Structures are given as C-alpha cells and as structure tokens.
Amino acid sequence: MASRHLSRSIVMQSLYEWDFYGQPSEPDEKKLESIVERNIVDFGPGLEDLDFVRSLSNGVLAHLPDIDKIIEKAAPEWPIAQIPIIDRNVLRLGLFELLYSNKDEVPPKVAINEAIELAKTFSGKISGKFVNGVLGTVFKELEKKE
C-alpha cells in the first residue's frame, strides 16, 4: 500500500472513530489527535510522512462545518446524520483534499479517486458510487467557477 494511501486510510479510520464515539459539538483537536497518534502506531508502523497524516486530520477538523455544509448541499436527499459514518468521513477527507489542499501536490482527480477507493475498501461498491457522485458534483461546481 502506497504511503499516501495508507496515510489517508489512517486519517479516515481516525475520523470514523472520533465520529462514532460522538464527536463533540465543538471540534476537539486533542481528542482526534490522540486517536490519530494511536492509529499511526497500530496501522502505520514505519510510515515516513507523518506530517501528511496530521495535516489531513487537522485540516478536516479545521474546516469541518464548511465541509459538512458542502456535503449537505451536494447530497440534499441525505442529511449528514443519515450518511453512514464511514461514507461521511470519506467524504470529509475527500472534500478537504479537493477544496483545501495544494492542487500541485494532490490533483483533484487524485483526491476523488483516493476517496472512492477508501469507500470501496471500508464500506462497499455502492458507497464508492455515492462518494464519486458527491465529489464529482463538487468538482463540477469548482470547474464552473474557474
């Protein structure tokens, strides 16, 4: 498994755990940070680019309210609380990379494809299609604005 893919996997699993156990109404950076650090030890021994893992998790948390609003707008028939926890956090991670990351480092299509692969691996094929639909909708809107 490629290093960046593993990093995204660790972040998604950490976001899942944080969300599953009832994320606080105010994003709790320390709580998520401790989950990420434990998951790095458990799932990423020898992982070299730990800054990438931390920047993804911190970035998602910093932009969480905006990301959730975008999900609700792009998938209006799916209130955020009704989206399965895995899919919701795959979308959060994918949207963070799509909207806020350095496009030279992570091109939009890479962010979308990585999110689809995470959804297929941890959730299922239908989830991959759902994630593709939501991220594709957001990407098309971004292209219109450019």
mmCIF file of C-alpha atoms in Angstrom:
data_model
loop_
_atom_site.group_PDB
_atom_site.id
_atom_site.type_symbol
_atom_site.label_atom_id
_atom_site.label_comp_id
_atom_site.label_asym_id
_atom_site.label_seq_id
_atom_site.Cartn_x
_atom_site.Cartn_y
_atom_site.Cartn_z
ATOM 1 C CA MET A 1 0.000 0.000 0.000
ATOM 2 C CA ALA A 2 1.410 3.346 -1.016
ATOM 3 C CA SER A 3 2.427 5.680 1.781
ATOM 4 C CA ARG A 4 -0.112 8.413 0.994
ATOM 5 C CA HIS A 5 -2.934 5.919 0.573
ATOM 6 C CA LEU A 6 -2.050 4.397 3.949
ATOM 7 C CA SER A 7 -1.955 7.887 5.454
ATOM 8 C CA ARG A 8 -5.446 8.622 4.132
ATOM 9 C CA SER A 9 -6.647 5.286 5.440
ATOM 10 C CA ILE A 10 -5.337 6.085 8.916
ATOM 11 C CA VAL A 11 -6.975 9.515 8.869
ATOM 12 C CA MET A 12 -10.298 8.089 7.667
ATOM 13 C CA GLN A 13 -10.251 5.413 10.389
ATOM 14 C CA SER A 14 -9.401 8.055 12.980
ATOM 15 C CA LEU A 15 -12.212 10.335 11.817
ATOM 16 C CA TYR A 16 -14.559 7.356 11.896
ATOM 17 C CA GLU A 17 -13.656 6.525 15.495
ATOM 18 C CA TRP A 18 -13.876 10.169 16.560
ATOM 19 C CA ASP A 19 -17.303 10.486 14.897
ATOM 20 C CA PHE A 20 -18.568 7.086 16.114
ATOM 21 C CA TYR A 21 -17.920 7.922 19.747
ATOM 22 C CA GLY A 22 -19.834 11.165 19.418
ATOM 23 C CA GLN A 23 -17.691 13.974 18.173
ATOM 24 C CA PRO A 24 -18.100 16.974 20.429
ATOM 25 C CA SER A 25 -20.238 19.850 19.191
ATOM 26 C CA GLU A 26 -17.047 21.897 19.122
ATOM 27 C CA PRO A 27 -14.321 20.065 17.193
ATOM 28 C CA ASP A 28 -11.933 18.633 19.754
ATOM 29 C CA GLU A 29 -8.476 18.711 18.231
ATOM 30 C CA LYS A 30 -6.810 16.939 21.169
ATOM 31 C CA LYS A 31 -9.268 14.015 21.106
ATOM 32 C CA LEU A 32 -8.847 13.449 17.376
ATOM 33 C CA GLU A 33 -5.090 13.957 17.672
ATOM 34 C CA SER A 34 -4.789 11.185 20.269
ATOM 35 C CA ILE A 35 -6.816 8.819 18.073
ATOM 36 C CA VAL A 36 -4.613 9.637 15.069
ATOM 37 C CA GLU A 37 -1.421 9.046 17.044
ATOM 38 C CA ARG A 38 -2.669 5.678 18.294
ATOM 39 C CA ASN A 39 -3.745 4.650 14.784
ATOM 40 C CA ILE A 40 -0.361 5.629 13.360
ATOM 41 C CA VAL A 41 1.249 3.230 15.828
ATOM 42 C CA ASP A 42 -1.321 0.481 15.175
ATOM 43 C CA PHE A 43 -1.694 0.732 11.387
ATOM 44 C CA GLY A 44 1.282 2.699 10.106
ATOM 45 C CA PRO A 45 4.489 1.433 11.668
ATOM 46 C CA GLY A 46 7.372 2.781 9.630
ATOM 47 C CA LEU A 47 5.189 5.373 7.900
ATOM 48 C CA GLU A 48 7.569 8.146 6.919
ATOM 49 C CA ASP A 49 5.418 11.209 6.188
ATOM 50 C CA LEU A 50 3.609 11.679 9.493
ATOM 51 C CA ASP A 51 3.147 15.385 8.747
ATOM 52 C CA PHE A 52 0.830 14.423 5.871
ATOM 53 C CA VAL A 53 -1.357 12.363 8.229
ATOM 54 C CA ARG A 54 -1.529 15.150 10.774
ATOM 55 C CA SER A 55 -2.173 17.865 8.183
ATOM 56 C CA LEU A 56 -5.098 15.876 6.767
ATOM 57 C CA SER A 57 -6.716 15.221 10.140
ATOM 58 C CA ASN A 58 -6.158 18.767 11.402
ATOM 59 C CA GLY A 59 -7.356 20.203 8.089
ATOM 60 C CA VAL A 60 -10.591 18.214 8.083
ATOM 61 C CA LEU A 61 -11.268 19.264 11.660
ATOM 62 C CA ALA A 62 -10.494 22.934 10.960
ATOM 63 C CA HIS A 63 -12.897 23.016 8.001
ATOM 64 C CA LEU A 64 -15.496 20.573 9.333
ATOM 65 C CA PRO A 65 -18.516 22.928 9.485
ATOM 66 C CA ASP A 66 -17.907 24.151 5.919
ATOM 67 C CA ILE A 67 -17.248 20.635 4.619
ATOM 68 C CA ASP A 68 -20.461 19.324 6.177
ATOM 69 C CA LYS A 69 -22.453 22.167 4.603
ATOM 70 C CA ILE A 70 -20.978 21.276 1.216
ATOM 71 C CA ILE A 71 -21.930 17.615 1.692
ATOM 72 C CA GLU A 72 -25.495 18.616 2.564
ATOM 73 C CA LYS A 73 -25.694 20.845 -0.495
ATOM 74 C CA ALA A 74 -24.199 18.242 -2.858
ATOM 75 C CA ALA A 75 -26.377 15.412 -1.468
ATOM 76 C CA PRO A 76 -29.591 17.165 -0.375
ATOM 77 C CA GLU A 77 -31.567 13.928 -0.067
ATOM 78 C CA TRP A 78 -29.034 12.676 2.506
ATOM 79 C CA PRO A 79 -28.936 14.684 5.754
ATOM 80 C CA ILE A 80 -25.427 14.494 7.182
ATOM 81 C CA ALA A 81 -26.589 12.427 10.181
ATOM 82 C CA GLN A 82 -28.132 9.798 7.866
ATOM 83 C CA ILE A 83 -24.997 9.222 5.800
ATOM 84 C CA PRO A 84 -23.193 6.124 7.103
ATOM 85 C CA ILE A 85 -20.295 7.126 9.354
ATOM 86 C CA ILE A 86 -17.635 5.660 7.073
ATOM 87 C CA ASP A 87 -19.045 7.361 3.982
ATOM 88 C CA ARG A 88 -19.456 10.655 5.823
ATOM 89 C CA ASN A 89 -15.812 10.662 6.881
ATOM 90 C CA VAL A 90 -14.522 9.519 3.498
ATOM 91 C CA LEU A 91 -16.418 12.478 2.028
ATOM 92 C CA ARG A 92 -14.962 14.833 4.626
ATOM 93 C CA LEU A 93 -11.445 13.704 3.836
ATOM 94 C CA GLY A 94 -12.014 13.791 0.074
ATOM 95 C CA LEU A 95 -13.582 17.236 0.200
ATOM 96 C CA PHE A 96 -10.781 18.580 2.337
ATOM 97 C CA GLU A 97 -8.238 17.428 -0.231
ATOM 98 C CA LEU A 98 -10.381 18.581 -3.147
ATOM 99 C CA LEU A 99 -11.052 22.053 -1.756
ATOM 100 C CA TYR A 100 -8.204 22.983 0.563
ATOM 101 C CA SER A 101 -5.090 21.037 -0.369
ATOM 102 C CA ASN A 102 -2.299 22.100 -2.694
ATOM 103 C CA LYS A 103 -3.537 21.150 -6.194
ATOM 104 C CA ASP A 104 0.017 20.572 -7.403
ATOM 105 C CA GLU A 105 0.554 18.079 -4.609
ATOM 106 C CA VAL A 106 -2.878 16.409 -4.807
ATOM 107 C CA PRO A 107 -4.670 16.986 -8.115
ATOM 108 C CA PRO A 108 -8.478 16.978 -7.816
ATOM 109 C CA LYS A 109 -8.890 13.693 -9.673
ATOM 110 C CA VAL A 110 -6.407 12.012 -7.322
ATOM 111 C CA ALA A 111 -8.361 13.280 -4.297
ATOM 112 C CA ILE A 112 -11.595 11.925 -5.794
ATOM 113 C CA ASN A 113 -10.092 8.559 -6.784
ATOM 114 C CA GLU A 114 -8.478 8.089 -3.376
ATOM 115 C CA ALA A 115 -11.787 8.800 -1.640
ATOM 116 C CA ILE A 116 -13.608 6.325 -3.899
ATOM 117 C CA GLU A 117 -11.021 3.636 -3.127
ATOM 118 C CA LEU A 118 -11.362 4.251 0.612
ATOM 119 C CA ALA A 119 -15.148 3.978 0.338
ATOM 120 C CA LYS A 120 -14.916 0.731 -1.630
ATOM 121 C CA THR A 121 -12.364 -0.742 0.783
ATOM 122 C CA PHE A 122 -14.036 0.200 4.053
ATOM 123 C CA SER A 123 -17.690 0.431 3.073
ATOM 124 C CA GLY A 124 -18.751 -1.041 -0.269
ATOM 125 C CA LYS A 125 -19.252 -0.584 -4.003
ATOM 126 C CA ILE A 126 -22.451 1.400 -3.551
ATOM 127 C CA SER A 127 -20.573 3.720 -1.211
ATOM 128 C CA GLY A 128 -17.898 4.192 -3.865
ATOM 129 C CA LYS A 129 -20.590 5.339 -6.289
ATOM 130 C CA PHE A 130 -22.126 7.644 -3.693
ATOM 131 C CA VAL A 131 -18.758 9.219 -2.855
ATOM 132 C CA ASN A 132 -17.992 9.574 -6.567
ATOM 133 C CA GLY A 133 -21.334 11.302 -7.125
ATOM 134 C CA VAL A 134 -20.924 13.790 -4.293
ATOM 135 C CA LEU A 135 -17.284 14.626 -5.021
ATOM 136 C CA GLY A 136 -17.977 14.737 -8.758
ATOM 137 C CA THR A 137 -20.771 17.249 -8.179
ATOM 138 C CA VAL A 138 -18.498 19.467 -6.097
ATOM 139 C CA PHE A 139 -15.676 19.164 -8.639
ATOM 140 C CA LYS A 140 -18.001 20.232 -11.488
ATOM 141 C CA GLU A 141 -19.051 23.258 -9.476
ATOM 142 C CA LEU A 142 -15.391 24.147 -8.904
ATOM 143 C CA GLU A 143 -14.674 23.885 -12.617
ATOM 144 C CA LYS A 144 -17.574 26.251 -13.392
ATOM 145 C CA LYS A 145 -16.114 28.863 -11.044
ATOM 146 C CA GLU A 146 -12.653 28.778 -12.633
#
